[in-house]
Coordinates of N, CA, C and O and ligand atoms in Angstrom, one line a residue:
M1 N -57.1 -34.9 -110.7 CA -58.2 -35.8 -110.4 C -59.4 -35.1 -110.0 O -59.3 -33.9 -109.2
N2 N -60.6 -35.5 -110.2 CA -61.7 -34.9 -109.8 C -62.1 -35.5 -108.4 O -62.4 -36.7 -108.4
I3 N -61.9 -34.6 -107.4 CA -62.0 -35.1 -106.0 C -63.4 -35.5 -105.7 O -63.7 -36.3 -104.8
H4 N -64.5 -34.9 -106.4 CA -65.8 -35.4 -106.1 C -66.2 -36.7 -106.5 O -66.9 -37.5 -106.0
T5 N -65.7 -37.1 -107.7 CA -66.0 -38.3 -108.4 C -64.9 -39.4 -108.2 O -65.2 -40.5 -108.6
G6 N -63.7 -39.0 -107.8 CA -62.5 -40.0 -107.9 C -62.3 -40.5 -109.2 O -61.8 -41.6 -109.4
T7 N -62.5 -39.6 -110.3 CA -62.1 -40.0 -111.7 C -61.0 -39.2 -112.2 O -60.7 -37.9 -111.7
V8 N -60.3 -39.6 -113.3 CA -59.5 -38.8 -114.0 C -59.9 -39.0 -115.6 O -60.5 -40.0 -115.8
K9 N -59.6 -38.0 -116.4 CA -59.8 -38.1 -117.9 C -58.7 -39.0 -118.4 O -57.6 -38.6 -118.3
V10 N -59.0 -39.9 -119.3 CA -58.0 -40.8 -119.8 C -58.3 -41.1 -121.4 O -59.5 -41.2 -121.7
F11 N -57.2 -41.2 -122.0 CA -57.3 -41.6 -123.4 C -56.0 -42.4 -123.8 O -55.1 -42.2 -123.1
F12 N -56.2 -43.2 -124.9 CA -55.0 -43.8 -125.5 C -54.5 -43.0 -126.7 O -55.4 -42.5 -127.4
A13 N -53.2 -42.9 -126.8 CA -52.8 -42.1 -128.0 C -51.4 -42.4 -128.6 O -50.6 -43.2 -127.9
L14 N -51.1 -42.1 -129.7 CA -49.7 -42.1 -130.3 C -49.0 -40.9 -129.8 O -49.7 -39.7 -130.0
W15 N -47.9 -41.1 -129.2 CA -47.2 -39.9 -128.5 C -45.9 -39.8 -129.3 O -45.1 -40.6 -129.2
P16 N -45.7 -38.8 -130.0 CA -44.6 -38.7 -131.1 C -43.2 -38.8 -130.4 O -43.0 -38.2 -129.3
E17 N -42.2 -39.3 -131.2 CA -40.9 -39.2 -130.8 C -40.5 -37.9 -131.3 O -41.1 -37.1 -131.9
S18 N -39.1 -37.6 -131.0 CA -38.7 -36.2 -131.1 C -38.6 -35.6 -132.5 O -38.9 -34.6 -132.7
I19 N -38.3 -36.5 -133.5 CA -38.2 -36.2 -134.8 C -39.6 -35.8 -135.4 O -39.8 -34.6 -136.0
A20 N -40.6 -36.6 -135.1 CA -42.0 -36.2 -135.6 C -42.5 -35.0 -134.8 O -43.1 -34.1 -135.5
R21 N -42.2 -34.9 -133.6 CA -42.7 -33.7 -132.8 C -42.0 -32.4 -133.4 O -42.7 -31.5 -133.5
R22 N -40.7 -32.5 -133.6 CA -40.1 -31.4 -134.2 C -40.8 -30.9 -135.5 O -40.9 -29.7 -135.8
G23 N -41.0 -31.9 -136.4 CA -41.7 -31.6 -137.7 C -43.0 -31.0 -137.6 O -43.4 -30.0 -138.2
L24 N -43.8 -31.4 -136.6 CA -45.2 -31.0 -136.3 C -45.1 -29.5 -135.7 O -45.9 -28.6 -136.0
H25 N -43.9 -29.3 -135.0 CA -43.9 -28.0 -134.3 C -43.5 -26.9 -135.4 O -43.9 -25.8 -135.4
A26 N -42.7 -27.5 -136.5 CA -42.4 -26.5 -137.5 C -43.7 -26.1 -138.3 O -43.9 -25.0 -138.8
W27 N -44.6 -27.1 -138.4 CA -45.9 -26.7 -139.1 C -46.6 -25.7 -138.2 O -47.2 -24.8 -138.8
Q28 N -46.6 -25.9 -137.0 CA -47.3 -24.9 -136.2 C -46.6 -23.5 -136.3 O -47.4 -22.6 -136.3
Q29 N -45.4 -23.4 -136.5 CA -44.8 -22.2 -136.5 C -45.2 -21.5 -137.8 O -45.4 -20.2 -137.9
S30 N -45.4 -22.3 -138.8 CA -45.8 -21.6 -140.2 C -47.2 -21.3 -140.2 O -47.9 -20.7 -141.2
L31 N -47.9 -21.8 -139.2 CA -49.5 -21.4 -139.1 C -49.7 -20.2 -138.0 O -50.9 -20.2 -137.7
E32 N -48.7 -19.8 -137.4 CA -48.8 -19.0 -136.3 C -49.7 -17.7 -136.6 O -49.7 -17.3 -137.7
G33 N -50.4 -17.2 -135.6 CA -51.3 -16.3 -135.8 C -52.8 -16.6 -136.3 O -53.7 -15.9 -136.3
M34 N -52.8 -18.0 -136.5 CA -54.2 -18.5 -137.1 C -55.1 -19.0 -136.0 O -56.2 -19.4 -136.2
G35 N -54.4 -19.2 -134.9 CA -55.1 -19.8 -133.6 C -54.4 -19.8 -132.5 O -53.2 -19.3 -132.5
R36 N -54.7 -20.7 -131.6 CA -54.0 -20.9 -130.3 C -53.2 -22.1 -130.5 O -53.7 -23.2 -130.7
T37 N -51.8 -21.9 -130.4 CA -50.9 -23.0 -130.8 C -50.8 -24.0 -129.6 O -50.6 -23.6 -128.4
M38 N -51.0 -25.2 -129.8 CA -50.9 -26.2 -128.8 C -49.5 -26.5 -128.5 O -48.5 -26.2 -129.3
R39 N -49.2 -26.7 -127.1 CA -47.8 -26.8 -126.7 C -47.2 -27.9 -127.4 O -47.9 -29.1 -127.4
P40 N -46.1 -27.8 -128.0 CA -45.4 -28.9 -128.8 C -45.2 -30.2 -128.1 O -45.4 -31.2 -128.6
D41 N -44.9 -30.0 -126.7 CA -44.7 -31.3 -125.9 C -46.1 -32.2 -125.7 O -46.0 -33.2 -125.1
T42 N -47.2 -31.5 -126.2 CA -48.5 -32.2 -125.9 C -49.1 -32.8 -127.2 O -50.2 -33.3 -127.2
L43 N -48.5 -32.6 -128.3 CA -48.9 -33.0 -129.7 C -49.1 -34.5 -129.6 O -48.2 -35.3 -129.1
H44 N -50.3 -35.1 -130.2 CA -50.6 -36.5 -130.0 C -51.7 -36.9 -131.2 O -52.3 -36.0 -131.6
V45 N -51.8 -38.2 -131.4 CA -52.9 -38.7 -132.2 C -53.7 -39.5 -131.1 O -53.3 -40.5 -130.7
T46 N -54.9 -39.1 -130.9 CA -55.7 -40.0 -130.0 C -56.1 -41.1 -130.9 O -56.6 -41.3 -132.0
L47 N -56.2 -42.4 -130.1 CA -56.5 -43.7 -130.5 C -58.0 -44.0 -130.1 O -58.7 -44.3 -130.9
V48 N -58.0 -44.0 -128.8 CA -59.4 -44.3 -128.1 C -59.6 -43.3 -127.0 O -58.6 -43.2 -126.1
F49 N -60.8 -42.6 -126.9 CA -61.0 -41.7 -125.9 C -62.0 -42.2 -124.9 O -63.1 -42.7 -125.3
L50 N -61.5 -42.4 -123.7 CA -62.4 -42.9 -122.6 C -63.2 -41.9 -121.9 O -64.4 -42.1 -121.4
G51 N -62.6 -40.7 -121.6 CA -63.1 -39.8 -120.8 C -62.9 -40.0 -119.2 O -61.8 -40.6 -119.0
E52 N -63.9 -39.7 -118.5 CA -63.7 -39.9 -117.0 C -63.5 -41.4 -116.5 O -64.5 -42.2 -116.9
V53 N -62.6 -41.9 -115.9 CA -62.4 -43.2 -115.5 C -62.0 -43.2 -114.0 O -61.2 -42.4 -113.4
E54 N -62.6 -44.1 -113.2 CA -62.4 -44.1 -111.7 C -60.9 -44.4 -111.5 O -60.3 -45.4 -112.2
V55 N -60.2 -43.7 -110.6 CA -58.7 -43.9 -110.4 C -58.4 -45.4 -109.9 O -57.5 -46.0 -110.4
V56 N -59.4 -46.0 -109.3 CA -59.2 -47.4 -108.8 C -59.2 -48.4 -110.0 O -58.8 -49.6 -109.8
R57 N -59.6 -47.9 -111.2 CA -59.7 -48.8 -112.3 C -58.5 -48.7 -113.2 O -58.4 -49.3 -114.3
L58 N -57.7 -47.8 -113.0 CA -56.6 -47.4 -113.9 C -55.6 -48.6 -114.1 O -55.1 -48.8 -115.2
E59 N -55.5 -49.4 -113.0 CA -54.5 -50.5 -113.1 C -55.0 -51.6 -114.1 O -54.3 -52.0 -115.0
A60 N -56.4 -51.7 -113.9 CA -57.1 -52.8 -114.7 C -57.1 -52.2 -116.2 O -56.8 -53.1 -117.2
L61 N -57.1 -50.9 -116.3 CA -57.2 -50.5 -117.7 C -55.8 -50.6 -118.4 O -55.7 -51.0 -119.6
Q62 N -54.8 -50.4 -117.5 CA -53.3 -50.6 -118.2 C -53.2 -52.1 -118.5 O -52.5 -52.4 -119.5
L63 N -53.6 -53.0 -117.6 CA -53.4 -54.5 -117.9 C -54.3 -54.7 -119.1 O -53.7 -55.6 -120.0
A64 N -55.4 -54.2 -119.5 CA -56.2 -54.5 -120.6 C -55.4 -54.0 -121.8 O -55.4 -54.6 -122.9
A65 N -54.9 -52.8 -121.8 CA -54.1 -52.3 -122.9 C -52.8 -53.2 -123.1 O -52.3 -53.3 -124.3
R66 N -52.2 -53.7 -122.1 CA -50.9 -54.6 -122.3 C -51.2 -55.8 -123.1 O -50.4 -56.4 -123.7
E67 N -52.4 -56.2 -123.2 CA -52.8 -57.5 -123.8 C -53.0 -57.4 -125.4 O -53.1 -58.3 -126.1
V68 N -53.1 -56.0 -125.8 CA -53.2 -55.7 -127.2 C -52.0 -56.1 -128.0 O -50.8 -55.6 -127.6
R69 N -52.1 -56.8 -129.0 CA -50.9 -57.2 -129.9 C -51.1 -56.5 -131.3 O -52.1 -56.7 -131.9
A70 N -50.4 -55.5 -131.6 CA -50.5 -54.8 -132.9 C -49.1 -54.6 -133.4 O -48.1 -54.4 -132.8
R71 N -49.0 -54.3 -134.6 CA -47.6 -54.1 -135.3 C -47.3 -52.7 -135.5 O -48.1 -51.8 -135.6
H72 N -46.0 -52.5 -135.4 CA -45.4 -51.2 -135.6 C -45.6 -50.7 -137.0 O -45.8 -51.5 -138.0
F73 N -45.5 -49.4 -137.4 CA -45.9 -48.9 -138.6 C -45.3 -47.4 -138.8 O -44.9 -46.9 -137.9
E74 N -45.4 -46.9 -140.0 CA -45.0 -45.6 -140.2 C -46.2 -44.8 -140.7 O -47.1 -45.1 -141.3
L75 N -46.3 -43.7 -139.9 CA -47.3 -42.8 -140.1 C -46.9 -41.6 -140.8 O -46.1 -40.8 -140.3
I76 N -47.5 -41.4 -142.0 CA -47.0 -40.1 -142.8 C -48.1 -39.1 -142.8 O -49.2 -39.2 -143.4
L77 N -47.7 -38.0 -142.0 CA -48.6 -36.8 -142.0 C -48.1 -35.9 -143.1 O -47.1 -35.5 -143.2
D78 N -49.1 -35.7 -143.9 CA -48.6 -34.8 -145.1 C -49.7 -33.8 -145.6 O -49.6 -33.1 -146.5
K79 N -50.8 -33.6 -144.6 CA -51.6 -32.3 -144.9 C -52.1 -31.8 -143.7 O -52.4 -32.4 -142.7
A80 N -52.3 -30.5 -143.8 CA -52.8 -29.6 -142.7 C -54.1 -29.1 -143.1 O -54.4 -28.8 -144.3
L81 N -55.2 -29.4 -142.2 CA -56.5 -29.1 -142.7 C -57.2 -28.5 -141.5 O -56.8 -28.3 -140.4
Y82 N -58.5 -27.9 -141.8 CA -59.1 -27.0 -140.8 C -60.5 -27.6 -140.7 O -61.2 -28.0 -141.7
W83 N -61.0 -27.9 -139.5 CA -62.3 -28.3 -139.1 C -63.1 -27.1 -138.7 O -62.7 -26.6 -137.6
E84 N -64.1 -26.7 -139.4 CA -64.9 -25.6 -139.0 C -65.8 -26.0 -137.8 O -65.9 -25.1 -136.8
H85 N -66.2 -27.2 -137.7 CA -67.3 -27.5 -136.5 C -66.5 -27.4 -135.2 O -67.2 -26.9 -134.2
N86 N -65.2 -27.7 -134.9 CA -64.6 -27.3 -133.7 C -63.4 -26.5 -133.7 O -62.7 -26.2 -132.8
R87 N -63.2 -25.8 -134.9 CA -62.3 -24.8 -135.1 C -60.8 -25.1 -134.7 O -60.2 -24.4 -134.1
I88 N -60.5 -26.3 -135.2 CA -59.1 -26.7 -135.1 C -58.3 -26.9 -136.4 O -59.0 -27.1 -137.4
I89 N -57.1 -26.6 -136.4 CA -56.2 -26.9 -137.5 C -55.3 -28.0 -137.1 O -54.9 -28.0 -136.0
Y90 N -55.5 -29.1 -137.9 CA -54.8 -30.4 -137.6 C -54.0 -30.9 -138.7 O -54.1 -30.6 -139.8
A91 N -53.1 -31.8 -138.3 CA -52.3 -32.6 -139.2 C -52.9 -33.9 -139.4 O -53.4 -34.6 -138.5
A92 N -52.9 -34.4 -140.8 CA -53.5 -35.8 -141.0 C -52.7 -36.5 -142.1 O -52.0 -35.9 -142.8
P93 N -52.9 -37.8 -142.1 CA -52.3 -38.6 -143.1 C -53.4 -38.7 -144.4 O -54.5 -38.8 -144.1
S94 N -52.7 -38.7 -145.5 CA -53.6 -38.9 -146.9 C -54.0 -40.4 -146.8 O -55.1 -40.7 -147.3
T95 N -53.1 -41.2 -146.3 CA -53.5 -42.7 -146.3 C -53.4 -43.1 -144.8 O -52.3 -43.0 -144.2
V96 N -54.4 -43.7 -144.4 CA -54.4 -44.2 -143.0 C -53.8 -45.6 -142.9 O -54.4 -46.5 -143.7
P97 N -52.7 -45.9 -142.3 CA -52.2 -47.2 -142.3 C -53.1 -48.2 -141.7 O -53.7 -48.0 -140.8
A98 N -53.1 -49.4 -142.4 CA -53.9 -50.6 -141.9 C -53.6 -51.0 -140.5 O -54.5 -51.3 -139.7
E99 N -52.4 -50.8 -140.2 CA -51.9 -51.2 -138.9 C -52.5 -50.3 -137.8 O -52.7 -50.6 -136.7
L100 N -52.6 -49.2 -138.2 CA -53.2 -48.2 -137.2 C -54.7 -48.4 -136.9 O -55.1 -48.5 -135.8
L101 N -55.3 -48.8 -138.0 CA -56.9 -49.1 -137.8 C -57.1 -50.4 -136.9 O -57.9 -50.7 -136.2
Q102 N -56.0 -51.4 -137.2 CA -56.0 -52.7 -136.5 C -55.6 -52.4 -135.0 O -56.2 -53.1 -134.1
L103 N -54.8 -51.4 -134.7 CA -54.4 -51.0 -133.4 C -55.6 -50.6 -132.7 O -55.9 -50.9 -131.6
V104 N -56.4 -49.6 -133.3 CA -57.6 -49.0 -132.7 C -58.6 -50.0 -132.5 O -59.2 -50.0 -131.3
S105 N -58.8 -50.9 -133.4 CA -60.0 -51.9 -133.2 C -59.5 -52.9 -132.2 O -60.4 -53.3 -131.4
G106 N -58.2 -53.3 -132.1 CA -57.7 -54.3 -131.1 C -57.8 -53.6 -129.7 O -58.4 -54.3 -128.7
L107 N -57.6 -52.4 -129.5 CA -57.6 -51.7 -128.3 C -59.2 -51.6 -127.9 O -59.5 -51.8 -126.7
Q108 N -60.0 -51.2 -128.8 CA -61.4 -51.0 -128.6 C -62.0 -52.5 -128.1 O -62.7 -52.5 -127.1
C109 N -61.6 -53.6 -128.8 CA -62.2 -54.8 -128.3 C -61.7 -55.1 -127.0 O -62.4 -55.7 -126.1
G110 N -60.3 -55.1 -126.8 CA -59.7 -55.3 -125.3 C -60.4 -54.5 -124.4 O -60.7 -55.0 -123.2
L111 N -60.6 -53.1 -124.5 CA -61.2 -52.4 -123.5 C -62.7 -52.9 -123.4 O -63.1 -52.9 -122.1
A112 N -63.4 -53.1 -124.3 CA -64.8 -53.6 -124.2 C -64.9 -54.9 -123.4 O -65.7 -55.0 -122.6
M113 N -64.0 -55.8 -123.7 CA -63.9 -57.2 -123.0 C -63.7 -56.9 -121.5 O -64.2 -57.7 -120.8
H114 N -63.1 -55.8 -121.2 CA -62.7 -55.6 -119.8 C -63.7 -54.7 -119.1 O -63.4 -54.2 -118.0
G115 N -64.7 -54.4 -119.8 CA -65.8 -53.5 -119.3 C -65.6 -52.1 -119.3 O -66.3 -51.3 -118.5
F116 N -64.7 -51.6 -120.1 CA -64.6 -50.2 -120.1 C -65.4 -49.4 -121.5 O -65.4 -50.2 -122.5
D117 N -65.8 -48.4 -121.1 CA -66.7 -47.7 -122.3 C -65.8 -46.7 -122.9 O -64.9 -46.1 -122.1
F118 N -66.0 -46.3 -124.1 CA -65.2 -45.2 -124.7 C -66.0 -44.6 -125.9 O -67.1 -45.1 -126.2
D119 N -65.6 -43.6 -126.4 CA -66.2 -42.8 -127.6 C -66.1 -43.6 -128.7 O -65.0 -44.0 -129.2
R120 N -67.3 -43.9 -129.4 CA -67.4 -44.9 -130.6 C -67.6 -44.0 -131.9 O -68.0 -44.6 -132.9
R121 N -67.4 -42.7 -131.9 CA -67.5 -41.9 -133.1 C -66.5 -42.5 -134.2 O -65.4 -43.1 -133.9
E122 N -66.9 -42.3 -135.4 CA -66.0 -42.7 -136.6 C -64.6 -42.3 -136.3 O -64.4 -41.1 -136.0
Y123 N -63.6 -43.0 -136.5 CA -62.2 -42.9 -136.3 C -61.5 -41.9 -137.2 O -61.5 -42.5 -138.4
K124 N -61.2 -40.7 -137.0 CA -60.4 -40.0 -137.9 C -59.0 -39.5 -137.3 O -59.0 -38.5 -136.4
P125 N -58.0 -40.2 -137.7 CA -56.8 -39.9 -137.0 C -56.2 -38.5 -137.3 O -56.2 -38.1 -138.5
H126 N -55.9 -37.8 -136.3 CA -55.4 -36.3 -136.4 C -54.5 -35.9 -135.4 O -54.6 -36.4 -134.2
V127 N -53.7 -34.8 -135.6 CA -52.9 -34.2 -134.5 C -53.5 -32.8 -134.5 O -53.3 -32.1 -135.5
T128 N -54.0 -32.4 -133.3 CA -54.5 -30.9 -133.3 C -53.4 -30.0 -133.1 O -52.6 -30.3 -132.1
L129 N -53.2 -29.2 -134.0 CA -52.0 -28.2 -133.9 C -52.4 -26.9 -133.4 O -51.7 -26.3 -132.5
L130 N -53.6 -26.4 -133.7 CA -54.0 -25.1 -133.3 C -55.6 -25.2 -132.8 O -56.3 -25.8 -133.6
R131 N -55.9 -24.5 -131.8 CA -57.4 -24.5 -131.4 C -57.8 -23.1 -131.6 O -57.0 -22.1 -131.8
N132 N -59.1 -22.9 -131.6 CA -59.8 -21.5 -131.7 C -59.2 -20.9 -132.9 O -59.0 -19.7 -132.9
A133 N -59.2 -21.7 -133.9 CA -58.6 -21.2 -135.3 C -59.7 -20.7 -136.1 O -60.9 -20.8 -136.0
R134 N -59.2 -19.7 -137.0 CA -60.0 -19.0 -138.1 C -59.2 -19.3 -139.3 O -58.0 -19.0 -139.3
C135 N -59.9 -19.7 -140.3 CA -59.1 -20.0 -141.5 C -60.0 -20.0 -142.7 O -61.0 -20.8 -142.9
D136 N -59.9 -18.8 -143.6 CA -60.7 -18.7 -144.7 C -60.0 -19.3 -146.1 O -60.7 -19.7 -146.9
D137 N -58.7 -19.2 -146.1 CA -58.0 -19.5 -147.3 C -57.5 -20.9 -147.1 O -57.3 -21.5 -146.1
P138 N -57.2 -21.5 -148.3 CA -56.4 -22.9 -148.2 C -55.1 -22.7 -147.4 O -54.5 -21.8 -147.5
L139 N -54.8 -23.8 -146.6 CA -53.7 -23.8 -145.8 C -52.5 -24.0 -146.6 O -52.5 -24.8 -147.6
P140 N -51.3 -23.5 -146.1 CA -50.1 -23.7 -147.0 C -49.6 -25.2 -147.0 O -50.0 -26.0 -146.1
K141 N -48.9 -25.7 -148.0 CA -48.5 -27.0 -148.1 C -47.4 -27.2 -147.0 O -46.7 -26.3 -146.8
M142 N -47.4 -28.4 -146.4 CA -46.4 -28.7 -145.3 C -45.5 -29.7 -145.8 O -45.8 -30.6 -146.5
P143 N -44.2 -29.7 -145.2 CA -43.1 -30.8 -145.5 C -43.7 -32.0 -144.8 O -44.1 -32.0 -143.6
V144 N -43.6 -33.1 -145.6 CA -44.1 -34.3 -144.9 C -43.3 -34.7 -143.6 O -42.1 -34.7 -143.4
V145 N -44.2 -35.3 -142.6 CA -43.6 -35.7 -141.4 C -43.8 -37.2 -141.3 O -44.8 -37.7 -141.5
R146 N -42.6 -37.9 -141.3 CA -42.6 -39.3 -141.3 C -42.4 -39.8 -139.9 O -41.3 -39.5 -139.2
W147 N -43.3 -40.5 -139.3 CA -43.3 -40.8 -137.9 C -43.2 -42.3 -137.8 O -44.2 -43.1 -138.2
H148 N -42.2 -42.9 -137.1 CA -41.9 -44.3 -137.0 C -42.7 -44.7 -135.6 O -42.2 -44.3 -134.6
V149 N -43.9 -45.2 -135.7 CA -44.6 -45.5 -134.6 C -44.3 -46.9 -134.0 O -44.6 -47.9 -134.6
N150 N -43.7 -46.9 -132.9 CA -43.3 -48.1 -132.2 C -43.9 -48.5 -130.9 O -43.7 -49.6 -130.4
D151 N -44.7 -47.6 -130.4 CA -45.6 -47.9 -129.2 C -46.7 -46.9 -129.1 O -47.0 -46.0 -130.0
F152 N -47.5 -47.1 -128.1 CA -48.7 -46.3 -127.9 C -48.9 -46.0 -126.4 O -48.1 -46.6 -125.5
A153 N -49.5 -44.9 -126.1 CA -49.5 -44.5 -124.7 C -51.0 -44.4 -124.0 O -51.9 -44.2 -124.7
M154 N -50.9 -44.5 -122.7 CA -52.2 -44.3 -121.8 C -51.8 -42.9 -121.2 O -50.8 -42.8 -120.6
V155 N -52.8 -42.0 -121.5 CA -52.6 -40.5 -121.0 C -53.7 -40.0 -120.2 O -54.9 -40.4 -120.3
Q156 N -53.3 -39.3 -119.3 CA -54.3 -38.7 -118.2 C -54.3 -37.2 -118.6 O -53.4 -36.6 -118.9
G157 N -55.6 -36.6 -118.5 CA -55.7 -35.2 -118.6 C -56.4 -34.8 -119.8 O -56.5 -35.4 -120.7
G158 N -57.0 -33.5 -119.7 CA -57.9 -33.0 -120.8 C -57.2 -31.9 -121.5 O -57.8 -31.1 -122.1
G159 N -55.9 -31.6 -121.2 CA -55.2 -30.5 -121.8 C -55.6 -29.3 -121.0 O -56.5 -29.1 -120.3
P160 N -54.6 -28.2 -120.8 CA -53.2 -28.3 -121.5 C -52.2 -29.2 -120.9 O -51.2 -29.4 -121.4
N161 N -52.6 -29.8 -119.7 CA -51.6 -30.6 -119.0 C -52.0 -32.1 -119.2 O -52.8 -32.6 -118.6
Y162 N -51.1 -32.8 -119.9 CA -51.3 -34.2 -120.1 C -50.2 -34.9 -119.4 O -48.9 -34.4 -119.3
Q163 N -50.4 -36.1 -119.0 CA -49.4 -37.1 -118.4 C -49.4 -38.4 -118.9 O -50.6 -39.0 -118.9
V164 N -48.3 -38.9 -119.4 CA -48.3 -40.2 -120.0 C -48.2 -41.0 -118.8 O -47.2 -41.0 -118.0
L165 N -49.1 -42.0 -118.6 CA -49.2 -43.0 -117.4 C -48.5 -44.3 -117.8 O -47.9 -44.7 -116.8
A166 N -48.5 -44.6 -119.0 CA -47.8 -45.9 -119.3 C -47.6 -45.9 -120.9 O -48.4 -45.4 -121.6
R167 N -46.6 -46.8 -121.3 CA -46.4 -47.0 -122.7 C -46.3 -48.5 -123.1 O -46.1 -49.2 -122.2
F168 N -46.9 -48.7 -124.3 CA -47.0 -50.2 -124.6 C -46.4 -50.4 -126.0 O -46.7 -49.7 -126.9
P169 N -45.4 -51.3 -126.1 CA -44.7 -51.4 -127.3 C -45.6 -52.1 -128.4 O -46.4 -52.9 -128.1
L170 N -45.4 -51.7 -129.7 CA -45.9 -52.5 -130.7 C -44.9 -53.6 -131.2 O -43.7 -53.5 -130.9
V171 N -45.3 -54.6 -131.9 CA -44.5 -55.7 -132.2 C -43.9 -55.5 -133.5 O -44.4 -54.7 -134.5
Ligands
2AM201 P1 -59.1 -33.0 -130.4 O1 -57.7 -32.8 -130.4 O2 -59.6 -33.4 -131.8 O3 -59.9 -32.2 -129.7 C1 -57.5 -35.2 -125.4 O4 -58.7 -34.3 -125.2 C2 -57.6 -35.8 -126.8 O5 -58.8 -36.6 -127.0 C3 -57.6 -34.7 -127.9 O6 -56.7 -35.3 -129.0 C4 -59.1 -34.8 -128.4 O7 -59.2 -34.6 -129.7 C5 -59.5 -36.2 -128.0 N1 -60.9 -36.2 -127.7 C6 -61.5 -35.3 -126.9 N2 -62.8 -35.7 -126.7 C7 -63.0 -36.7 -127.4 C8 -64.1 -37.4 -127.8 N3 -65.3 -37.4 -127.2 N4 -63.9 -38.6 -128.7 C9 -62.8 -38.7 -129.2 N5 -61.8 -38.0 -129.0 C10 -61.7 -37.1 -128.2

């Protein structure tokens, strides 16, 4: 917590189950040496990023997220890519499931209705695998990771230490 402002950094994310996490960690191992590897237990897909939120509002934030109704889905991560602008290597789906987009827009609507502000940049689902990466050649092909997404999470922290504060089931 920032003791001066009484705030914590918060975001909503998909937090992988162990099979997907292991698959993503295997990708990280085949990319070793290309950058700083993210701790496997912190791998995630951000849904909505709020940034600093007053600690006294965390309960209201959790209640707002609890009202979101969205369907479970399968997320197929099948490509590793490099973003030069922030020097990360990330895992991404070739096809973004409609349910994922509905979850993000449902969450954004719910948060806005309850007076929370969040980052409104174009949504590009990804899992950051390596930071401070350098990559001149095409990345190796990766074995497909099939992730059964049954819930989403409210997470505190800006890395490297994240804490899952609450989980919300999908229907
Ligand atoms: P990144 O992995 O691409 O950096 C915690 O910081 C998570 O929120 C990370 O997944 C990070 O994405 C994402 N994040 C950080 N700042 C963000 C912002 N301003 N807008 C959207 N997502 C952000």
